[in-house]
Amino acid sequence: MPDCAVGGDPIWEYATRFGWNGIVLEPVPHIFAQLAENYKPYPNVKPVQALVSNHSGIGRILDRAETSHEISLSRKKGVEVPTYTLETLWKDVFGADKAKMDILVVDAEGNEPKILSGKFPEPKPQLVLFEIANLQKAELDGIHANLEKEGYVLLENLRHQDEVGINMAPQDALYGLRTEQSLPLSLPEGHVPLFVRWEEYLKSMNGVNFVQIGGNCGTNLPECAVGGDPIWEYATRFGWDGIVLEPVPHIFSKLTENYRPYPSVKPVQALVSNHSGVGRILDRSETSHEISLTRKNGVEVPTYTLKTLWKEVFGADKKKVDVLVVDAEGNEPKILSGEFPVPKPQLVLYEISNLQQAELDQIDANLRREGYVLLKNLVHQDSESRVGLTMPPQDALYGLLAAAA
């Protein structure tokens, strides 16, 4: 009700209807009396007259109307109340004895930085909602940095839905405890930073179909992806369905082994070019340059065009193909300068760093003829020395015009 929650109470309706189990803290004596009376019919919720801050013991609040500002203990006015940090609140009142904590809501009249800038107790709340309306940018930045350090990711800045609130800036921030699927993706230590974030270009991370030409050995580790693998992290976390082509035999073996736990991804030992049948590659280290079939050195491998790849391996049986990635050691002009198969990939990412301007122009002209538009030239994020950031763009990302629009 407006007399208890000017902008709406995020807990009351759910806690009282679904028997949620929790505590509700309010330090102001006359307001706490009303709170205790209102929750009396709901024994799963325990009202607690206390303050939460960056210290434990006793705190002093300014007891005026509905405000509960914490003030210095040296001041004579105000009211003394029991005070907790999040950690002592969990330990002494509610939380540490729980197998899980789902929600923490903080609306503390400006005390949010003191509450949310320290270490979080275990079990950590899965969701954290706190009021941001009256905080300074430096305070918000401090809380955000601490929440990220504690493993949280910002989900949404929320607007109140009353007539006034809809016209105001967001009043609350909602954070979620990071999971493997949390966006933006958090990478394990030692993995190469991502240079493309597909969530910026795809409507959903689920149900994605992809083709990757030149997958090396999979993973996003430096030994498999010097500049970062654009597919691995997403395919393995969100169950993307697709094929990864790699022609070099010893690298393909590693690729197959790395993708073994992920049955929705099929490794294929093959080359993609401007002809089908058999091709020959220069099998040295990590390179897979296509060479003339007349040469005696190298390795023969099955070879497809994009159209025969779709028809015979993956694509023609799909209602959609979302992503095509091409990193083909210089074979990009042969792959991307011909007619595209149907269904056309919604997004095309290909390496541009080692191509000549005439080759780039040729690919660009063909992609535009096929209905694509350049979305962005992407810079790699690789290595501790940030080499990629200081280099020209390494990859180009195109979108099918209707989808891009």
GROMACS .gro file of C-alpha atoms in nm:
model
  405
    1MET     CA    1   0.000   0.000   0.000
    2PRO     CA    2   0.121   0.357  -0.066
    3ASP     CA    3   0.141   0.434   0.306
    4CYS     CA    4   0.397   0.152   0.349
    5ALA     CA    5   0.567   0.145   0.009
    6VAL     CA    6   0.569   0.461  -0.200
    7GLY     CA    7   0.734   0.289  -0.495
    8GLY     CA    8   0.602  -0.061  -0.426
    9ASP     CA    9   0.728  -0.338  -0.197
   10PRO     CA   10   0.922  -0.609  -0.391
   11ILE     CA   11   0.869  -0.880  -0.126
   12TRP     CA   12   0.527  -0.851   0.043
   13GLU     CA   13   0.300  -0.990  -0.229
   14TYR     CA   14   0.519  -1.296  -0.292
   15ALA     CA   15   0.610  -1.369   0.069
   16THR     CA   16   0.250  -1.355   0.190
   17ARG     CA   17   0.100  -1.554  -0.099
   18PHE     CA   18   0.362  -1.826  -0.139
   19GLY     CA   19   0.479  -1.872   0.219
   20TRP     CA   20   0.831  -1.742   0.161
   21ASN     CA   21   1.068  -1.791   0.451
   22GLY     CA   22   1.275  -1.490   0.556
   23ILE     CA   23   1.342  -1.187   0.769
   24VAL     CA   24   1.242  -0.824   0.719
   25LEU     CA   25   1.452  -0.559   0.889
   26GLU     CA   26   1.328  -0.212   0.986
   27PRO     CA   27   1.510   0.005   1.241
   28VAL     CA   28   1.257   0.288   1.300
   29PRO     CA   29   1.053   0.195   1.612
   30HIS     CA   30   0.706   0.319   1.514
   31ILE     CA   31   0.740   0.180   1.160
   32PHE     CA   32   0.871  -0.150   1.293
   33ALA     CA   33   0.559  -0.178   1.514
   34GLN     CA   34   0.340  -0.151   1.202
   35LEU     CA   35   0.562  -0.400   1.015
   36ALA     CA   36   0.537  -0.655   1.296
   37GLU     CA   37   0.159  -0.615   1.307
   38ASN     CA   38   0.119  -0.655   0.930
   39TYR     CA   39   0.332  -0.971   0.917
   40LYS     CA   40   0.167  -1.128   1.225
   41PRO     CA   41  -0.057  -1.359   1.011
   42TYR     CA   42   0.253  -1.485   0.824
   43PRO     CA   43   0.475  -1.679   1.066
   44ASN     CA   44   0.732  -1.767   0.797
   45VAL     CA   45   0.845  -1.405   0.794
   46LYS     CA   46   1.024  -1.270   1.100
   47PRO     CA   47   1.035  -0.890   1.147
   48VAL     CA   48   1.363  -0.774   1.302
   49GLN     CA   49   1.419  -0.426   1.444
   50ALA     CA   50   1.778  -0.363   1.338
   51LEU     CA   51   2.011  -0.171   1.111
   52VAL     CA   52   2.257  -0.318   0.859
   53SER     CA   53   2.583  -0.134   0.799
   54ASN     CA   54   2.960  -0.190   0.768
   55HIS     CA   55   2.993  -0.255   1.142
   56SER     CA   56   2.821  -0.465   1.406
   57GLY     CA   57   2.695  -0.389   1.755
   58ILE     CA   58   2.500  -0.066   1.800
   59GLY     CA   59   2.411   0.199   1.545
   60ARG     CA   60   2.216   0.522   1.563
   61ILE     CA   61   1.945   0.626   1.319
   62LEU     CA   62   1.770   0.951   1.247
   63ASP     CA   63   1.411   0.869   1.339
   64ARG     CA   64   1.201   1.107   1.134
   65ALA     CA   65   0.886   1.010   0.943
   66GLU     CA   66   0.985   0.716   0.722
   67THR     CA   67   1.359   0.778   0.709
   68SER     CA   68   1.616   0.564   0.886
   69HIS     CA   69   1.944   0.737   0.804
   70GLU     CA   70   2.238   0.608   1.001
   71ILE     CA   71   2.407   0.889   1.195
   72SER     CA   72   2.713   0.912   1.417
   73LEU     CA   73   2.685   0.750   1.759
   74SER     CA   74   2.828   1.070   1.905
   75ARG     CA   75   2.515   1.265   1.814
   76LYS     CA   76   2.260   1.304   2.093
   77LYS     CA   77   1.947   1.288   1.881
   78GLY     CA   78   1.823   0.974   1.709
   79VAL     CA   79   1.761   0.618   1.826
   80GLU     CA   80   2.009   0.342   1.904
   81VAL     CA   81   1.935   0.009   1.737
   82PRO     CA   82   2.110  -0.330   1.705
   83THR     CA   83   2.338  -0.325   1.401
   84TYR     CA   84   2.477  -0.602   1.180
   85THR     CA   85   2.698  -0.644   0.878
   86LEU     CA   86   2.571  -0.887   0.615
   87GLU     CA   87   2.807  -1.150   0.755
   88THR     CA   88   2.694  -1.112   1.117
   89LEU     CA   89   2.330  -1.089   1.006
   90TRP     CA   90   2.366  -1.427   0.834
   91LYS     CA   91   2.551  -1.576   1.132
   92ASP     CA   92   2.345  -1.436   1.419
   93VAL     CA   93   1.994  -1.398   1.276
   94PHE     CA   94   1.915  -1.572   0.947
   95GLY     CA   95   2.111  -1.727   0.664
   96ALA     CA   96   2.414  -1.926   0.770
   97ASP     CA   97   2.192  -2.222   0.865
   98LYS     CA   98   2.028  -2.225   0.521
   99ALA     CA   99   2.126  -2.447   0.229
  100LYS     CA  100   2.049  -2.157  -0.006
  101MET     CA  101   1.956  -1.791   0.000
  102ASP     CA  102   1.744  -1.679  -0.292
  103ILE     CA  103   1.693  -1.305  -0.253
  104LEU     CA  104   1.850  -1.011  -0.074
  105VAL     CA  105   1.664  -0.680  -0.100
  106VAL     CA  106   1.825  -0.360   0.028
  107ASP     CA  107   1.639  -0.027   0.061
  108ALA     CA  108   1.840   0.137   0.334
  109GLU     CA  109   1.799   0.513   0.294
  110GLY     CA  110   2.152   0.569   0.165
  111ASN     CA  111   2.326   0.296   0.367
  112GLU     CA  112   2.353   0.073   0.056
  113PRO     CA  113   2.726   0.144   0.002
  114LYS     CA  114   2.805   0.041   0.361
  115ILE     CA  115   2.602  -0.278   0.323
  116LEU     CA  116   2.701  -0.390  -0.025
  117SER     CA  117   3.068  -0.293  -0.048
  118GLY     CA  118   3.208  -0.567   0.176
  119LYS     CA  119   3.244  -0.943   0.170
  120PHE     CA  120   2.928  -1.143   0.108
  121PRO     CA  121   2.830  -1.422   0.346
  122GLU     CA  122   2.767  -1.786   0.253
  123PRO     CA  123   2.536  -1.903   0.115
  124LYS     CA  124   2.542  -1.605  -0.119
  125PRO     CA  125   2.199  -1.476  -0.226
  126GLN     CA  126   2.118  -1.576  -0.582
  127LEU     CA  127   1.962  -1.234  -0.651
  128VAL     CA  128   2.044  -0.892  -0.505
  129LEU     CA  129   1.802  -0.600  -0.550
  130PHE     CA  130   1.896  -0.259  -0.413
  131GLU     CA  131   1.777   0.099  -0.444
  132ILE     CA  132   1.998   0.318  -0.661
  133ALA     CA  133   1.781   0.629  -0.695
  134ASN     CA  134   1.960   0.841  -0.435
  135LEU     CA  135   2.316   0.714  -0.476
  136GLN     CA  136   2.602   0.905  -0.638
  137LYS     CA  137   2.780   0.758  -0.939
  138ALA     CA  138   3.095   0.691  -0.736
  139GLU     CA  139   2.888   0.496  -0.483
  140LEU     CA  140   2.716   0.296  -0.758
  141ASP     CA  141   3.051   0.221  -0.922
  142GLY     CA  142   3.191   0.101  -0.589
  143ILE     CA  143   2.896  -0.130  -0.526
  144HIS     CA  144   2.906  -0.259  -0.884
  145ALA     CA  145   3.278  -0.338  -0.860
  146ASN     CA  146   3.227  -0.523  -0.533
  147LEU     CA  147   2.930  -0.720  -0.662
  148GLU     CA  148   3.130  -0.824  -0.969
  149LYS     CA  149   3.417  -0.931  -0.743
  150GLU     CA  150   3.171  -1.133  -0.536
  151GLY     CA  151   3.054  -1.313  -0.849
  152TYR     CA  152   2.746  -1.114  -0.952
  153VAL     CA  153   2.636  -0.975  -1.287
  154LEU     CA  154   2.395  -0.686  -1.348
  155LEU     CA  155   2.066  -0.823  -1.482
  156GLU     CA  156   1.858  -0.507  -1.513
  157ASN     CA  157   1.804  -0.154  -1.386
  158LEU     CA  158   1.437  -0.143  -1.288
  159ARG     CA  159   1.182   0.135  -1.307
  160HIS     CA  160   0.900   0.173  -1.060
  161GLN     CA  161   0.559   0.132  -1.220
  162ASP     CA  162   0.362   0.404  -1.045
  163GLU     CA  163   0.261   0.702  -1.260
  164VAL     CA  164   0.555   0.909  -1.140
  165GLY     CA  165   0.809   0.626  -1.144
  166ILE     CA  166   0.754   0.536  -1.509
  167ASN     CA  167   0.877   0.883  -1.606
  168MET     CA  168   1.181   0.870  -1.380
  169ALA     CA  169   1.522   0.711  -1.419
  170PRO     CA  170   1.557   0.350  -1.293
  171GLN     CA  171   1.520   0.334  -0.917
  172ASP     CA  172   1.660  -0.013  -0.839
  173ALA     CA  173   1.931  -0.244  -0.970
  174LEU     CA  174   1.891  -0.622  -0.987
  175TYR     CA  175   2.203  -0.842  -0.984
  176GLY     CA  176   2.227  -1.219  -1.019
  177LEU     CA  177   2.493  -1.459  -0.898
  178ARG     CA  178   2.695  -1.547  -1.204
  179THR     CA  179   2.649  -1.890  -1.360
  180GLU     CA  180   2.821  -2.058  -1.653
  181GLN     CA  181   2.548  -1.911  -1.872
  182SER     CA  182   2.557  -1.557  -1.731
  183LEU     CA  183   2.611  -1.283  -1.987
  184PRO     CA  184   2.859  -1.140  -2.049
  185LEU     CA  185   3.042  -1.470  -2.018
  186SER     CA  186   3.306  -1.504  -1.749
  187LEU     CA  187   3.605  -1.702  -1.875
  188PRO     CA  188   3.818  -1.947  -1.679
  189GLU     CA  189   4.166  -1.831  -1.589
  190GLY     CA  190   4.408  -1.863  -1.879
  191HIS     CA  191   4.142  -1.850  -2.151
  192VAL     CA  192   4.176  -1.588  -2.424
  193PRO     CA  193   3.931  -1.295  -2.386
  194LEU     CA  194   3.638  -1.295  -2.628
  195PHE     CA  195   3.653  -1.061  -2.925
  196VAL     CA  196   3.291  -1.109  -3.026
  197ARG     CA  197   2.990  -1.126  -2.794
  198TRP     CA  198   2.714  -1.304  -2.981
  199GLU     CA  199   2.447  -1.183  -2.738
  200GLU     CA  200   2.481  -0.841  -2.901
  201TYR     CA  201   2.371  -0.986  -3.237
  202LEU     CA  202   2.150  -1.286  -3.160
  203LYS     CA  203   1.807  -1.267  -2.999
  204SER     CA  204   1.873  -1.574  -2.785
  205MET     CA  205   2.167  -1.790  -2.689
  206ASN     CA  206   1.950  -2.101  -2.710
  207GLY     CA  207   1.862  -2.299  -3.022
  208VAL     CA  208   2.156  -2.158  -3.220
  209ASN     CA  209   2.277  -2.344  -3.532
  210PHE     CA  210   2.631  -2.275  -3.652
  211VAL     CA  211   2.904  -2.374  -3.896
  212GLN     CA  212   3.268  -2.305  -3.806
  213ILE     CA  213   3.529  -2.348  -4.079
  214GLY     CA  214   3.874  -2.370  -3.925
  215GLY     CA  215   3.809  -2.468  -3.564
  216ASN     CA  216   4.168  -2.557  -3.479
  217CYS     CA  217   4.151  -2.782  -3.170
  218GLY     CA  218   3.852  -2.617  -3.003
  219THR     CA  219   3.863  -2.459  -2.654
  220ASN     CA  220   3.943  -2.097  -2.588
  221LEU     CA  221   4.294  -2.165  -2.456
  222PRO     CA  222   4.596  -2.000  -2.625
  223GLU     CA  223   4.726  -2.332  -2.761
  224CYS     CA  224   4.403  -2.377  -2.959
  225ALA     CA  225   4.303  -2.016  -3.023
  226VAL     CA  226   4.579  -1.757  -3.028
  227GLY     CA  227   4.335  -1.471  -3.075
  228GLY     CA  228   4.036  -1.636  -2.911
  229ASP     CA  229   3.781  -1.887  -3.040
  230PRO     CA  230   3.449  -1.717  -3.125
  231ILE     CA  231   3.240  -2.035  -3.093
  232TRP     CA  232   3.371  -2.261  -2.816
  233GLU     CA  233   3.247  -2.076  -2.506
  234TYR     CA  234   2.896  -2.030  -2.644
  235ALA     CA  235   2.856  -2.373  -2.806
  236THR     CA  236   2.965  -2.559  -2.494
  237ARG     CA  237   2.763  -2.353  -2.246
  238PHE     CA  238   2.437  -2.310  -2.437
  239GLY     CA  239   2.422  -2.638  -2.628
  240TRP     CA  240   2.461  -2.484  -2.972
  241ASP     CA  241   2.406  -2.726  -3.259
  242GLY     CA  242   2.665  -2.723  -3.535
  243ILE     CA  243   2.972  -2.852  -3.710
  244VAL     CA  244   3.336  -2.752  -3.669
  245LEU     CA  245   3.567  -2.822  -3.964
  246GLU     CA  246   3.940  -2.873  -3.929
  247PRO     CA  247   4.147  -3.038  -4.208
  248VAL     CA  248   4.483  -3.093  -4.034
  249PRO     CA  249   4.486  -3.456  -3.903
  250HIS     CA  250   4.672  -3.412  -3.571
  251ILE     CA  251   4.478  -3.094  -3.487
  252PHE     CA  252   4.149  -3.258  -3.582
  253SER     CA  253   4.224  -3.538  -3.333
  254LYS     CA  254   4.253  -3.280  -3.053
  255LEU     CA  255   3.937  -3.104  -3.175
  256THR     CA  256   3.742  -3.429  -3.165
  257GLU     CA  257   3.864  -3.507  -2.814
  258ASN     CA  258   3.781  -3.159  -2.682
  259TYR     CA  259   3.428  -3.163  -2.823
  260ARG     CA  260   3.358  -3.522  -2.712
  261PRO     CA  261   3.154  -3.411  -2.405
  262TYR     CA  262   2.934  -3.192  -2.627
  263PRO     CA  263   2.733  -3.416  -2.861
  264SER     CA  264   2.545  -3.129  -3.026
  265VAL     CA  265   2.871  -3.024  -3.196
  266LYS     CA  266   3.009  -3.248  -3.471
  267PRO     CA  267   3.380  -3.219  -3.568
  268VAL     CA  268   3.440  -3.275  -3.941
  269GLN     CA  269   3.785  -3.332  -4.096
  270ALA     CA  270   3.749  -3.141  -4.420
  271LEU     CA  271   3.849  -2.836  -4.619
  272VAL     CA  272   3.616  -2.571  -4.764
  273SER     CA  273   3.711  -2.405  -5.091
  274ASN     CA  274   3.566  -2.306  -5.431
  275HIS     CA  275   3.551  -2.669  -5.546
  276SER     CA  276   3.427  -2.999  -5.409
  277GLY     CA  277   3.578  -3.346  -5.391
  278VAL     CA  278   3.938  -3.368  -5.276
  279GLY     CA  279   4.178  -3.092  -5.178
  280ARG     CA  280   4.536  -3.086  -5.057
  281ILE     CA  281   4.661  -2.893  -4.754
  282LEU     CA  282   5.003  -2.797  -4.629
  283ASP     CA  283   5.016  -2.982  -4.299
  284ARG     CA  284   5.266  -2.788  -4.092
  285SER     CA  285   5.217  -2.700  -3.728
  286GLU     CA  286   4.881  -2.520  -3.707
  287THR     CA  287   4.854  -2.413  -4.070
  288SER     CA  288   4.614  -2.563  -4.320
  289HIS     CA  289   4.694  -2.378  -4.642
  290GLU     CA  290   4.531  -2.527  -4.949
  291ILE     CA  291   4.790  -2.617  -5.210
  292SER     CA  292   4.774  -2.757  -5.563
  293LEU     CA  293   4.676  -3.122  -5.599
  294THR     CA  294   4.978  -3.163  -5.828
  295ARG     CA  295   5.219  -3.106  -5.540
  296LYS     CA  296   5.358  -3.420  -5.376
  297ASN     CA  297   5.383  -3.288  -5.022
  298GLY     CA  298   5.084  -3.221  -4.799
  299VAL     CA  299   4.773  -3.418  -4.710
  300GLU     CA  300   4.461  -3.490  -4.916
  301VAL     CA  301   4.131  -3.416  -4.740
  302PRO     CA  302   3.761  -3.414  -4.835
  303THR     CA  303   3.669  -3.072  -4.974
  304TYR     CA  304   3.338  -2.885  -4.999
  305THR     CA  305   3.204  -2.556  -5.123
  306LEU     CA  306   2.960  -2.380  -4.894
  307LYS     CA  307   2.672  -2.515  -5.105
  308THR     CA  308   2.786  -2.878  -5.097
  309LEU     CA  309   2.873  -2.846  -4.727
  310TRP     CA  310   2.515  -2.737  -4.656
  311LYS     CA  311   2.369  -3.007  -4.880
  312GLU     CA  312   2.580  -3.301  -4.769
  313VAL     CA  313   2.687  -3.229  -4.411
  314PHE     CA  314   2.493  -2.957  -4.228
  315GLY     CA  315   2.255  -2.681  -4.323
  316ALA     CA  316   2.008  -2.775  -4.594
  317ASP     CA  317   1.797  -2.971  -4.343
  318LYS     CA  318   1.782  -2.670  -4.108
  319LYS     CA  319   1.515  -2.401  -4.100
  320LYS     CA  320   1.787  -2.155  -4.009
  321VAL     CA  321   2.163  -2.126  -3.975
  322ASP     CA  322   2.251  -1.850  -3.732
  323VAL     CA  323   2.628  -1.821  -3.751
  324LEU     CA  324   2.899  -1.898  -4.006
  325VAL     CA  325   3.259  -1.851  -3.886
  326VAL     CA  326   3.549  -1.875  -4.134
  327ASP     CA  327   3.914  -1.883  -4.026
  328ALA     CA  328   4.070  -2.069  -4.317
  329GLU     CA  329   4.435  -1.964  -4.337
  330GLY     CA  330   4.389  -1.753  -4.648
  331ASN     CA  331   4.117  -1.961  -4.816
  332GLU     CA  332   3.851  -1.704  -4.721
  333PRO     CA  333   3.825  -1.557  -5.077
  334LYS     CA  334   3.762  -1.902  -5.224
  335ILE     CA  335   3.495  -1.975  -4.962
  336LEU     CA  336   3.312  -1.642  -4.948
  337SER     CA  337   3.321  -1.519  -5.308
  338GLY     CA  338   3.059  -1.756  -5.450
  339GLU     CA  339   2.686  -1.812  -5.420
  340PHE     CA  340   2.561  -1.869  -5.065
  341PRO     CA  341   2.353  -2.175  -4.975
  342VAL     CA  342   2.000  -2.165  -4.831
  343PRO     CA  343   1.919  -2.112  -4.553
  344LYS     CA  344   2.170  -1.832  -4.553
  345PRO     CA  345   2.357  -1.779  -4.226
  346GLN     CA  346   2.222  -1.479  -4.037
  347LEU     CA  347   2.573  -1.374  -3.933
  348VAL     CA  348   2.908  -1.426  -4.110
  349LEU     CA  349   3.234  -1.376  -3.921
  350TYR     CA  350   3.562  -1.419  -4.105
  351GLU     CA  351   3.930  -1.342  -4.049
  352ILE     CA  352   4.057  -1.043  -4.246
  353SER     CA  353   4.401  -0.984  -4.095
  354ASN     CA  354   4.606  -1.169  -4.360
  355LEU     CA  355   4.403  -1.077  -4.669
  356GLN     CA  356   4.500  -0.825  -4.935
  357GLN     CA  357   4.274  -0.525  -4.997
  358ALA     CA  358   4.166  -0.663  -5.337
  359GLU     CA  359   4.058  -0.987  -5.168
  360LEU     CA  360   3.868  -0.798  -4.897
  361ASP     CA  361   3.693  -0.589  -5.162
  362GLN     CA  362   3.601  -0.903  -5.355
  363ILE     CA  363   3.449  -1.070  -5.048
  364ASP     CA  364   3.269  -0.751  -4.945
  365ALA     CA  365   3.115  -0.711  -5.291
  366ASN     CA  366   2.994  -1.070  -5.292
  367LEU     CA  367   2.852  -1.053  -4.939
  368ARG     CA  368   2.662  -0.737  -5.028
  369ARG     CA  369   2.532  -0.904  -5.344
  370GLU     CA  370   2.416  -1.195  -5.127
  371GLY     CA  371   2.223  -0.957  -4.901
  372TYR     CA  372   2.470  -0.889  -4.620
  373VAL     CA  373   2.582  -0.567  -4.456
  374LEU     CA  374   2.901  -0.504  -4.261
  375LEU     CA  375   2.819  -0.479  -3.891
  376LYS     CA  376   3.163  -0.432  -3.741
  377ASN     CA  377   3.535  -0.486  -3.786
  378LEU     CA  378   3.645  -0.656  -3.464
  379VAL     CA  379   3.962  -0.616  -3.264
  380HIS     CA  380   4.102  -0.918  -3.078
  381GLN     CA  381   4.132  -0.895  -2.701
  382ASP     CA  382   4.414  -1.146  -2.665
  383SER     CA  383   4.714  -1.177  -2.436
  384GLU     CA  384   4.817  -1.015  -2.112
  385SER     CA  385   5.016  -0.758  -2.308
  386ARG     CA  386   4.693  -0.671  -2.493
  387VAL     CA  387   4.864  -0.713  -2.830
  388GLY     CA  388   4.533  -0.753  -3.009
  389LEU     CA  389   4.403  -0.421  -2.882
  390THR     CA  390   4.690  -0.234  -3.043
  391MET     CA  391   4.655  -0.405  -3.382
  392PRO     CA  392   4.411  -0.330  -3.666
  393PRO     CA  393   4.084  -0.527  -3.668
  394GLN     CA  394   4.140  -0.899  -3.723
  395ASP     CA  395   3.786  -1.012  -3.816
  396ALA     CA  396   3.485  -0.873  -4.000
  397LEU     CA  397   3.128  -0.944  -3.893
  398TYR     CA  398   2.847  -0.924  -4.151
  399GLY     CA  399   2.475  -0.960  -4.094
  400LEU     CA  400   2.203  -1.069  -4.335
  401LEU     CA  401   2.027  -0.745  -4.416
  402ALA     CA  402   1.677  -0.839  -4.297
  403ALA     CA  403   1.813  -0.983  -3.972
  404ALA     CA  404   2.055  -0.692  -3.919
  405ALA     CA  405   1.774  -0.442  -3.964
   0.00000   0.00000   0.00000
